[in-house]
Amino acid sequence: MNVADWMVRCMEDEGVRYVFGVPGEETLALLDAIRRSPRITFVATRHEAGAAFMAAGYARLTLRAQVALATLGPGATNLLTGVANANLDHTPLVAISGQSSLGNLHLPEFHQVLNLSRIYREATRFQERVERPEAAPDITIQAFSAAHGDPPGAAFIELPSDVSFLPIDDPGPFPRHRRELPIAAEATLDEAARLWREAGRPLMLVGNAVARAAGAADALRDLAEATGAPFTTTFMAKGALDDRLPGSFPTLGTPGSESMFDEADLVIAIGYETSEIGPSAWNHRRLPIVHLAETPPQADLAYRPVALAIGELTHTLRGLARRLEPFPPSPDLIAWRERGHAQHAAVLGGGADRSGRAVIRHLRALIPEDALLVSDVGLHKMLLARHYPVYRPGTLWITNGLSAMGFAVPAAMGALLADPGRRVVALVGDGGLLMSLGDLETLVRLALPLSIVVLADGGYGLIREHQERHGLVPFGVEFTNPRWRELGEAFGIPTQTISRESEIVPGLERALSQPGASLTVIETTYR
């Protein structure tokens, strides 16, 4: 047994089913060990960032870290974007990169050699180089433990090519990481319930950690129905509560959403994480905050909780509901809630039929409630957060930590590998699609039935909007697009382009009825 063999055995014990990556000379031993594994499949991708996005897509459904693999130098730096994205999205992932032989690493400059552990230090929870065979077990165990930590994130292992081939004694069974959380103290739940009862206009702020905690969304729904309190979610938590509930307010971070805090007198932050949107963006009035989470809050002048309940989130929410039931909303709260709904409706109104928001409304009408829609980054992401109601947890994915473009298509592919029977749709802009274009070949090779919908406006629309909002002349944001039908069909994907409003619904219906992959490009205006 060599170091690479043992690392693959460790991956098997950790529940890894896929290693996504681009092969390289420095990963030969690891690739051969994966080839011989009875439980792990290697998926060759066309770009290293796509490998990390795919691993994150699989892990986001299963909550088990998968592996993204790259070689040294440019392979490792290409991988970095996807790894950093998973880390700030709090998605478990283990990244492994090959490296030159140990004898070359002391030189100030050597072919393709970079100090990768140092480069990855700011983008991962854990990073380490394997310099001795006997260190490989501890480093691998620590990497998976860090990836599944509180909160989860990315870990990085740098593996020199000569070390990967060195023999190692069998270290015995691998101690699989078990996530064990404390239980919030009863006194903290009593205090949270007291503050909630005494508040006139409490507002629930729901964050990404709710989506990761088993059973938390159900417990949160019971709490929302029992109290009738208004709620807003961050981008990544959208869907944790049904948008049809009477307390549903606009997604935090969409234009005008901060106004919900103007009349609130208490914020109940549930699984809120500052990696998505900092408290200074919404807490201008320094409102009192009750922090309910599995981890302590990050220090921030605009986020100073008056009560904290730190522990397993589902238990916390159940305990709080018991203390508050029955607690029907007051007339003042109902009136405040209705004012918020009226303001939201006014913002949602208007817009041309051929605008991006119309496309999103059609998508909502056509996509089943339990289907998964994976969003890329761009102006359409903002419109999704505002105009796409979500009814079930885990049916809309928006990446909102690092917010890397090119995420949607490979992440959706990872989700389909995790749940092959799921209906999955990727919504992406023309800018984002061309950042992950090569992995359309991977999509076809894996025969995944992904429906890709492209909103094509011929530019970086979100940046254009920001320029105009600041009174600037749009600059550097326009580009030309390929001939979409020819492009898609070159990959073997049935492709259609839509340029008229009357064609949108029948075109989407055709795409969603395809048994395999499809590419639908809708020429879109956002005005």
Coordinates of C-alpha atoms in Angstrom, one line a residue, residues 39-506:
R39 CA -16.7 2.6 -4.7
I40 CA -15.3 5.8 -6.2
T41 CA -15.9 7.1 -9.7
F42 CA -13.6 9.6 -11.3
V43 CA -15.2 12.3 -13.5
A44 CA -12.8 14.1 -15.8
T45 CA -13.9 17.7 -16.2
R46 CA -12.9 20.3 -18.7
H47 CA -11.8 22.9 -16.2
E48 CA -10.7 22.6 -12.6
A49 CA -13.1 25.2 -11.3
G50 CA -15.9 23.2 -12.8
A51 CA -14.6 20.1 -10.9
A52 CA -15.0 22.0 -7.6
F53 CA -18.4 23.3 -8.5
M54 CA -19.6 19.7 -9.4
A55 CA -18.2 18.4 -6.1
A56 CA -20.0 21.2 -4.2
G57 CA -23.3 20.5 -6.1
Y58 CA -23.1 16.8 -5.0
A59 CA -22.1 17.8 -1.4
R60 CA -24.8 20.4 -1.1
L61 CA -27.5 17.7 -1.5
T62 CA -25.8 15.0 0.5
L63 CA -24.0 17.1 3.1
R64 CA -21.0 14.8 2.6
A65 CA -17.7 16.2 1.2
Q66 CA -16.7 15.0 -2.2
V67 CA -13.2 15.5 -3.7
A68 CA -12.0 17.9 -6.4
L69 CA -8.6 17.0 -7.9
A70 CA -6.1 19.1 -9.8
T71 CA -2.4 18.9 -10.7
L72 CA 0.2 21.5 -9.7
G73 CA 0.7 25.1 -10.9
P74 CA -2.1 26.2 -13.2
G75 CA -4.3 23.3 -12.3
A76 CA -4.2 24.2 -8.7
T77 CA -4.8 27.9 -9.3
N78 CA -7.7 27.1 -11.7
L79 CA -9.2 25.0 -8.9
L80 CA -8.9 27.7 -6.3
T81 CA -12.0 29.7 -7.5
G82 CA -14.4 26.7 -7.0
V83 CA -12.8 25.8 -3.7
A84 CA -13.1 29.3 -2.3
N85 CA -16.7 29.4 -3.5
A86 CA -17.6 26.2 -1.6
N87 CA -15.8 27.6 1.5
L88 CA -17.8 30.8 1.6
D89 CA -21.0 28.9 0.7
H90 CA -20.2 26.7 3.7
T91 CA -20.4 23.5 1.5
P92 CA -18.1 20.6 2.6
L93 CA -15.4 19.9 0.0
V94 CA -11.9 18.4 0.1
A95 CA -9.5 19.6 -2.6
I96 CA -6.4 17.7 -3.5
S97 CA -3.6 19.1 -5.7
G98 CA -0.6 17.4 -7.0
Q99 CA 2.8 19.0 -6.4
S100 CA 6.3 18.7 -7.7
S101 CA 8.8 16.3 -5.9
L102 CA 9.9 17.4 -2.5
G103 CA 13.4 18.0 -3.7
N104 CA 12.2 20.9 -5.9
L105 CA 10.2 22.8 -3.4
H106 CA 13.0 24.6 -1.7
L107 CA 14.0 26.4 -4.9
P108 CA 12.8 30.0 -5.2
E109 CA 11.6 29.3 -8.8
F110 CA 10.9 26.0 -10.4
H111 CA 8.8 24.9 -13.3
Q112 CA 5.1 25.1 -12.3
V113 CA 5.9 25.2 -8.6
L114 CA 3.9 27.5 -6.3
N115 CA 3.5 27.4 -2.5
L116 CA 0.0 26.0 -2.8
S117 CA -0.7 25.6 0.9
R118 CA 0.1 29.3 1.4
I119 CA -2.1 30.3 -1.6
Y120 CA -5.0 28.2 -0.3
R121 CA -4.7 29.5 3.3
E122 CA -7.2 32.3 2.8
A123 CA -9.7 30.2 0.9
T124 CA -10.1 27.0 3.0
R125 CA -10.7 25.9 6.6
F126 CA -7.6 23.6 6.5
Q127 CA -4.5 23.3 4.3
E128 CA -1.5 21.1 4.6
R129 CA 1.3 19.5 2.5
V130 CA 2.0 15.8 2.9
E131 CA 5.8 15.7 3.3
R132 CA 6.2 12.3 4.9
P133 CA 4.2 9.1 4.3
E134 CA 3.4 8.7 8.0
A135 CA 1.8 12.1 8.0
A136 CA -0.8 11.3 5.3
P137 CA -3.4 9.6 7.6
D138 CA -3.5 12.5 10.0
I139 CA -3.6 15.1 7.3
T140 CA -6.4 13.3 5.4
I141 CA -8.5 12.8 8.5
Q142 CA -8.0 16.5 9.5
A143 CA -9.0 17.6 6.1
F144 CA -12.4 15.8 6.2
S145 CA -13.0 16.8 9.8
A146 CA -12.4 20.4 8.8
A147 CA -14.7 20.1 5.8
H148 CA -17.5 18.8 7.9
G149 CA -16.9 21.2 10.8
D150 CA -19.0 24.0 12.2
P151 CA -19.6 25.6 9.8
P152 CA -18.6 23.3 7.0
G153 CA -16.3 24.4 4.2
A154 CA -13.4 23.5 2.1
A155 CA -10.1 21.8 3.0
F156 CA -7.0 21.5 0.9
I157 CA -4.3 18.8 0.7
E158 CA -1.0 19.4 -1.3
L159 CA 0.5 16.0 -2.4
P160 CA 4.0 15.9 -3.8
S161 CA 4.3 13.4 -6.6
D162 CA 7.1 11.4 -5.1
V163 CA 5.4 11.2 -1.7
S164 CA 2.2 9.8 -3.3
F165 CA 4.1 6.6 -4.4
L166 CA 5.9 6.0 -1.1
P167 CA 4.9 2.9 0.9
I168 CA 3.0 3.2 4.1
D169 CA 2.0 0.7 6.8
D170 CA -1.8 0.1 7.0
P171 CA -2.9 2.5 9.8
G172 CA -6.0 0.5 10.5
P173 CA -9.7 1.6 10.4
F174 CA -10.3 5.2 9.5
P175 CA -12.2 7.1 12.3
R176 CA -15.0 8.7 10.3
H177 CA -15.8 12.2 11.5
R178 CA -19.0 12.5 13.5
R179 CA -20.6 15.9 13.7
E180 CA -21.8 16.4 17.3
L181 CA -23.4 19.6 18.4
P182 CA -24.2 21.0 21.8
I183 CA -27.7 21.6 22.9
A184 CA -28.7 25.2 23.7
A185 CA -29.2 25.9 27.4
E186 CA -32.8 26.1 28.6
A187 CA -32.2 29.5 30.1
T188 CA -31.1 30.9 26.8
L189 CA -34.3 29.6 25.1
D190 CA -36.4 31.1 28.0
E191 CA -34.7 34.5 27.4
A192 CA -35.2 34.3 23.6
A193 CA -38.9 33.5 24.1
R194 CA -39.3 36.4 26.6
L195 CA -37.8 38.9 24.2
W196 CA -39.9 37.7 21.3
R197 CA -43.2 37.9 23.4
E198 CA -42.3 41.5 24.5
A199 CA -41.5 42.7 21.0
G200 CA -44.2 44.4 19.1
R201 CA -42.8 43.9 15.6
P202 CA -40.3 41.0 15.6
L203 CA -38.7 40.1 12.3
M204 CA -37.2 36.7 11.6
L205 CA -34.0 36.8 9.5
V206 CA -33.3 33.3 8.1
G207 CA -29.8 32.3 7.0
N208 CA -28.1 29.5 5.1
A209 CA -27.4 27.4 8.2
V210 CA -31.1 26.4 8.3
A211 CA -30.7 24.7 4.9
R212 CA -27.9 22.5 6.2
A213 CA -29.4 21.5 9.6
A214 CA -31.5 18.3 9.3
G215 CA -35.1 19.0 10.3
A216 CA -34.5 22.7 10.8
A217 CA -36.7 23.9 8.0
D218 CA -39.7 21.9 9.3
A219 CA -39.1 23.2 12.8
L220 CA -38.9 26.7 11.5
R221 CA -42.1 26.4 9.5
D222 CA -43.9 25.3 12.7
L223 CA -42.5 28.4 14.5
A224 CA -43.5 30.7 11.6
E225 CA -47.0 29.4 11.5
A226 CA -47.4 29.5 15.3
T227 CA -46.3 33.2 15.6
G228 CA -47.2 34.7 12.2
A229 CA -44.0 36.8 12.4
P230 CA -42.8 38.3 9.2
F231 CA -39.6 36.8 7.8
T232 CA -36.9 37.5 5.3
T233 CA -34.3 35.0 4.1
T234 CA -30.8 35.5 2.7
F235 CA -30.2 34.4 -0.9
M236 CA -28.9 31.0 0.0
A237 CA -31.7 30.4 2.6
K238 CA -34.5 31.2 0.1
G239 CA -37.0 28.3 0.3
A240 CA -36.3 27.5 3.9
L241 CA -39.8 28.9 4.5
D242 CA -42.6 28.7 2.0
D243 CA -43.1 32.0 0.2
R244 CA -46.8 31.5 0.4
L245 CA -46.8 32.0 4.1
P246 CA -48.4 35.3 5.2
G247 CA -45.2 36.4 6.8
S248 CA -43.0 36.2 3.7
F249 CA -41.1 39.4 3.0
P250 CA -38.6 40.0 0.1
T251 CA -35.2 38.3 0.1
L252 CA -32.6 40.3 2.0
G253 CA -30.1 41.9 -0.4
T254 CA -32.6 42.6 -3.2
P255 CA -33.3 46.3 -3.8
G256 CA -35.4 47.9 -1.1
S257 CA -35.4 44.8 1.1
E258 CA -33.6 46.6 4.0
S259 CA -36.7 48.8 4.5
M260 CA -38.3 45.9 6.3
F261 CA -36.0 46.7 9.2
D262 CA -37.2 50.3 9.5
E263 CA -40.2 49.4 11.6
A264 CA -39.0 46.2 13.3
D265 CA -38.1 46.3 17.0
L266 CA -36.5 42.9 17.3
V267 CA -34.5 40.7 14.9
I268 CA -34.5 37.0 15.4
A269 CA -31.5 35.8 13.4
I270 CA -31.9 32.1 12.7
G271 CA -28.8 30.4 11.1
Y272 CA -27.7 33.8 9.8
E273 CA -24.1 34.0 8.5
T274 CA -22.3 37.2 7.6
S275 CA -20.6 35.6 4.6
E276 CA -23.7 36.3 2.6
I277 CA -24.5 39.9 3.6
G278 CA -23.0 41.9 6.4
P279 CA -25.2 43.3 9.2
S280 CA -24.1 46.8 8.4
A281 CA -26.2 46.5 5.2
W282 CA -29.5 46.1 7.2
N283 CA -29.0 47.0 10.8
H284 CA -28.6 50.8 10.6
R285 CA -30.8 51.3 13.6
R286 CA -28.8 48.9 15.8
L287 CA -31.8 46.8 16.5
P288 CA -31.7 44.2 19.3
I289 CA -30.9 40.8 18.0
V290 CA -31.6 37.3 19.2
H291 CA -29.0 34.9 17.7
L292 CA -30.1 31.3 17.1
A293 CA -27.5 29.2 15.5
E294 CA -25.1 26.3 15.8
T295 CA -22.0 28.6 15.9
P296 CA -21.4 31.9 17.8
P297 CA -21.7 35.1 15.8
Q298 CA -18.8 36.8 14.2
A299 CA -17.9 40.0 16.0
D300 CA -19.4 43.1 14.3
L301 CA -20.3 46.5 15.5
A302 CA -23.7 46.2 13.8
Y303 CA -24.4 42.7 15.1
R304 CA -24.4 42.6 18.9
P305 CA -27.0 40.1 20.1
V306 CA -28.9 40.7 23.3
A307 CA -29.5 36.9 23.6
L308 CA -27.8 33.9 22.1
A309 CA -28.9 30.2 21.9
I310 CA -26.0 28.3 20.5
G311 CA -26.6 24.6 19.7
E312 CA -28.3 22.1 17.5
L313 CA -30.6 24.3 15.4
T314 CA -33.6 22.0 15.1
H315 CA -33.7 21.4 18.9
T316 CA -33.4 25.2 19.5
L317 CA -36.3 25.9 17.1
R318 CA -38.5 23.2 18.6
G319 CA -37.8 24.4 22.1
L320 CA -38.6 28.0 21.2
A321 CA -41.9 27.0 19.5
R322 CA -42.9 25.2 22.7
R323 CA -42.3 28.3 24.7
L324 CA -44.3 30.6 22.3
E325 CA -47.3 28.5 21.4
P326 CA -50.0 29.7 21.2
F327 CA -48.8 33.2 20.3
P328 CA -51.0 34.6 17.5
P329 CA -49.9 37.8 15.8
S330 CA -51.1 41.1 17.2
P331 CA -53.2 43.5 15.2
D332 CA -50.2 45.9 15.0
L333 CA -48.0 43.1 13.6
I334 CA -50.6 42.1 11.1
A335 CA -50.9 45.7 9.9
W336 CA -47.1 46.0 9.6
R337 CA -47.0 42.7 7.7
E338 CA -49.7 44.0 5.3
R339 CA -47.8 47.3 4.7
G340 CA -44.8 45.2 3.8
H341 CA -46.7 43.1 1.3
A342 CA -48.2 46.2 -0.3
Q343 CA -44.7 47.7 -0.8
H344 CA -43.4 44.4 -2.2
A345 CA -46.3 44.2 -4.6
A346 CA -45.6 47.7 -5.9
V347 CA -42.0 46.8 -6.6
L348 CA -43.0 43.6 -8.4
G349 CA -45.4 45.3 -10.7
G350 CA -44.6 46.7 -14.1
G351 CA -41.9 45.7 -16.6
A352 CA -42.2 44.7 -20.2
D353 CA -43.5 41.2 -21.0
R354 CA -40.3 40.4 -22.7
S355 CA -38.1 41.3 -19.7
G356 CA -36.1 38.9 -17.6
R357 CA -38.7 39.0 -14.8
A358 CA -41.3 37.6 -17.3
V359 CA -39.1 34.7 -18.1
I360 CA -38.6 34.0 -14.4
R361 CA -42.4 34.1 -13.8
H362 CA -42.9 31.6 -16.7
L363 CA -40.2 29.3 -15.2
R364 CA -42.0 29.3 -11.9
A365 CA -45.2 28.3 -13.5
L366 CA -43.7 25.5 -15.5
I367 CA -41.2 24.0 -13.0
P368 CA -42.6 21.5 -10.5
E369 CA -42.5 22.6 -6.9
D370 CA -40.1 19.8 -6.0
A371 CA -37.7 20.5 -8.9
L372 CA -34.3 22.1 -8.3
L373 CA -33.4 25.3 -10.0
V374 CA -29.7 26.2 -9.8
S375 CA -28.8 29.8 -10.4
D376 CA -25.6 31.3 -11.7
V377 CA -24.4 34.7 -10.8
G378 CA -25.6 37.9 -12.5
L379 CA -28.6 40.1 -12.8
H380 CA -30.9 37.1 -13.2
K381 CA -29.8 36.0 -9.7
M382 CA -31.3 39.2 -8.3
L383 CA -34.5 38.8 -10.2
L384 CA -34.8 35.2 -9.0
A385 CA -34.4 36.3 -5.4
R386 CA -37.3 38.7 -5.9
H387 CA -39.6 37.3 -8.5
Y388 CA -39.3 33.5 -8.1
P389 CA -41.4 32.3 -5.1
V390 CA -40.0 29.1 -3.5
Y391 CA -42.3 26.6 -1.8
R392 CA -40.1 23.8 -0.5
P393 CA -36.6 23.8 1.1
G394 CA -33.7 23.0 -1.1
T395 CA -35.4 23.7 -4.4
L396 CA -33.5 26.9 -5.3
W397 CA -29.8 27.2 -5.1
I398 CA -28.1 30.6 -5.3
T399 CA -24.4 30.8 -4.6
N400 CA -23.9 33.9 -2.5
G401 CA -20.6 33.7 -0.6
L402 CA -17.8 34.2 -3.1
S403 CA -20.6 34.3 -5.8
A404 CA -18.5 32.9 -8.6
M405 CA -19.8 33.0 -12.2
G406 CA -19.8 29.7 -14.0
F407 CA -21.3 27.9 -11.0
A408 CA -24.7 26.8 -12.1
V409 CA -24.1 24.3 -14.9
P410 CA -21.4 22.2 -13.1
A411 CA -23.1 22.4 -9.7
A412 CA -26.4 21.2 -11.3
M413 CA -24.5 18.3 -12.8
G414 CA -23.2 17.4 -9.3
A415 CA -26.8 17.5 -8.0
L416 CA -28.0 15.2 -10.7
L417 CA -25.3 12.7 -9.9
A418 CA -26.4 12.8 -6.2
D419 CA -30.1 12.5 -7.1
P420 CA -30.5 11.1 -10.6
G421 CA -34.3 11.1 -10.5
R422 CA -34.5 14.8 -9.7
R423 CA -35.7 17.4 -12.2
V424 CA -32.9 19.9 -12.3
V425 CA -32.8 23.2 -14.2
A426 CA -29.8 25.5 -14.5
L427 CA -30.5 29.2 -15.1
V428 CA -27.5 31.1 -16.3
G429 CA -26.6 34.3 -18.1
D430 CA -24.7 34.4 -21.4
G431 CA -21.6 35.6 -19.5
G432 CA -21.7 32.8 -16.9
L433 CA -22.4 30.0 -19.5
L434 CA -19.3 30.8 -21.5
M435 CA -17.2 30.6 -18.2
S436 CA -18.2 26.9 -17.9
L437 CA -18.7 26.1 -21.5
G438 CA -16.2 23.2 -21.8
D439 CA -18.2 21.1 -19.3
L440 CA -21.1 20.9 -21.7
E441 CA -19.0 18.0 -23.1
T442 CA -18.9 16.5 -19.6
L443 CA -22.6 16.9 -19.4
V444 CA -23.1 14.9 -22.6
R445 CA -20.5 12.3 -21.7
L446 CA -22.3 11.6 -18.4
A447 CA -25.7 11.6 -20.1
L448 CA -27.3 13.9 -17.5
P449 CA -30.8 15.2 -18.2
L450 CA -30.0 18.8 -17.3
S451 CA -32.2 21.6 -18.7
I452 CA -30.1 24.7 -19.2
V453 CA -31.9 28.0 -19.7
V454 CA -29.7 31.0 -20.8
L455 CA -30.9 34.6 -20.4
A456 CA -28.8 36.3 -23.1
D457 CA -28.6 40.1 -23.0
G458 CA -25.2 40.5 -24.7
G459 CA -23.4 41.9 -21.7
Y460 CA -22.6 41.8 -18.0
G461 CA -26.0 43.1 -17.1
L462 CA -25.6 43.5 -13.3
I463 CA -22.5 45.6 -13.7
R464 CA -24.2 47.7 -16.4
E465 CA -27.1 48.3 -13.9
H466 CA -24.7 49.4 -11.2
Q467 CA -22.9 51.8 -13.6
E468 CA -26.2 53.4 -14.6
R469 CA -27.3 53.6 -10.9
H470 CA -24.2 55.6 -10.1
G471 CA -24.8 57.9 -13.1
L472 CA -22.0 56.4 -15.1
V473 CA -21.8 55.6 -18.8
P474 CA -21.9 51.8 -19.3
F475 CA -18.4 50.7 -20.2
G476 CA -16.7 47.4 -20.7
V477 CA -19.8 45.4 -20.2
E478 CA -20.9 44.6 -23.8
F479 CA -19.9 41.5 -25.7
T480 CA -21.1 39.5 -28.7
N481 CA -22.4 35.9 -28.5
P482 CA -21.8 32.8 -30.6
R483 CA -24.4 31.3 -32.8
W484 CA -26.1 29.4 -30.1
R485 CA -27.9 26.7 -32.0
E486 CA -24.6 25.7 -33.8
L487 CA -22.7 25.8 -30.5
G488 CA -25.1 23.6 -28.6
E489 CA -25.5 21.1 -31.4
A490 CA -21.7 20.9 -31.7
F491 CA -21.7 19.4 -28.2
G492 CA -24.7 17.2 -29.2
I493 CA -27.2 19.1 -27.1
P494 CA -30.6 19.9 -28.6
T495 CA -30.7 23.7 -28.7
Q496 CA -33.3 26.4 -29.3
T497 CA -33.1 30.1 -29.4
I498 CA -36.1 32.3 -28.4
S499 CA -36.4 35.9 -29.4
R500 CA -40.2 36.6 -29.1
E501 CA -42.3 36.7 -26.0
S502 CA -44.9 34.4 -27.5
E503 CA -42.2 31.7 -27.9
I504 CA -41.1 31.6 -24.3
V505 CA -43.7 29.3 -22.8
P506 CA -43.8 26.7 -25.7

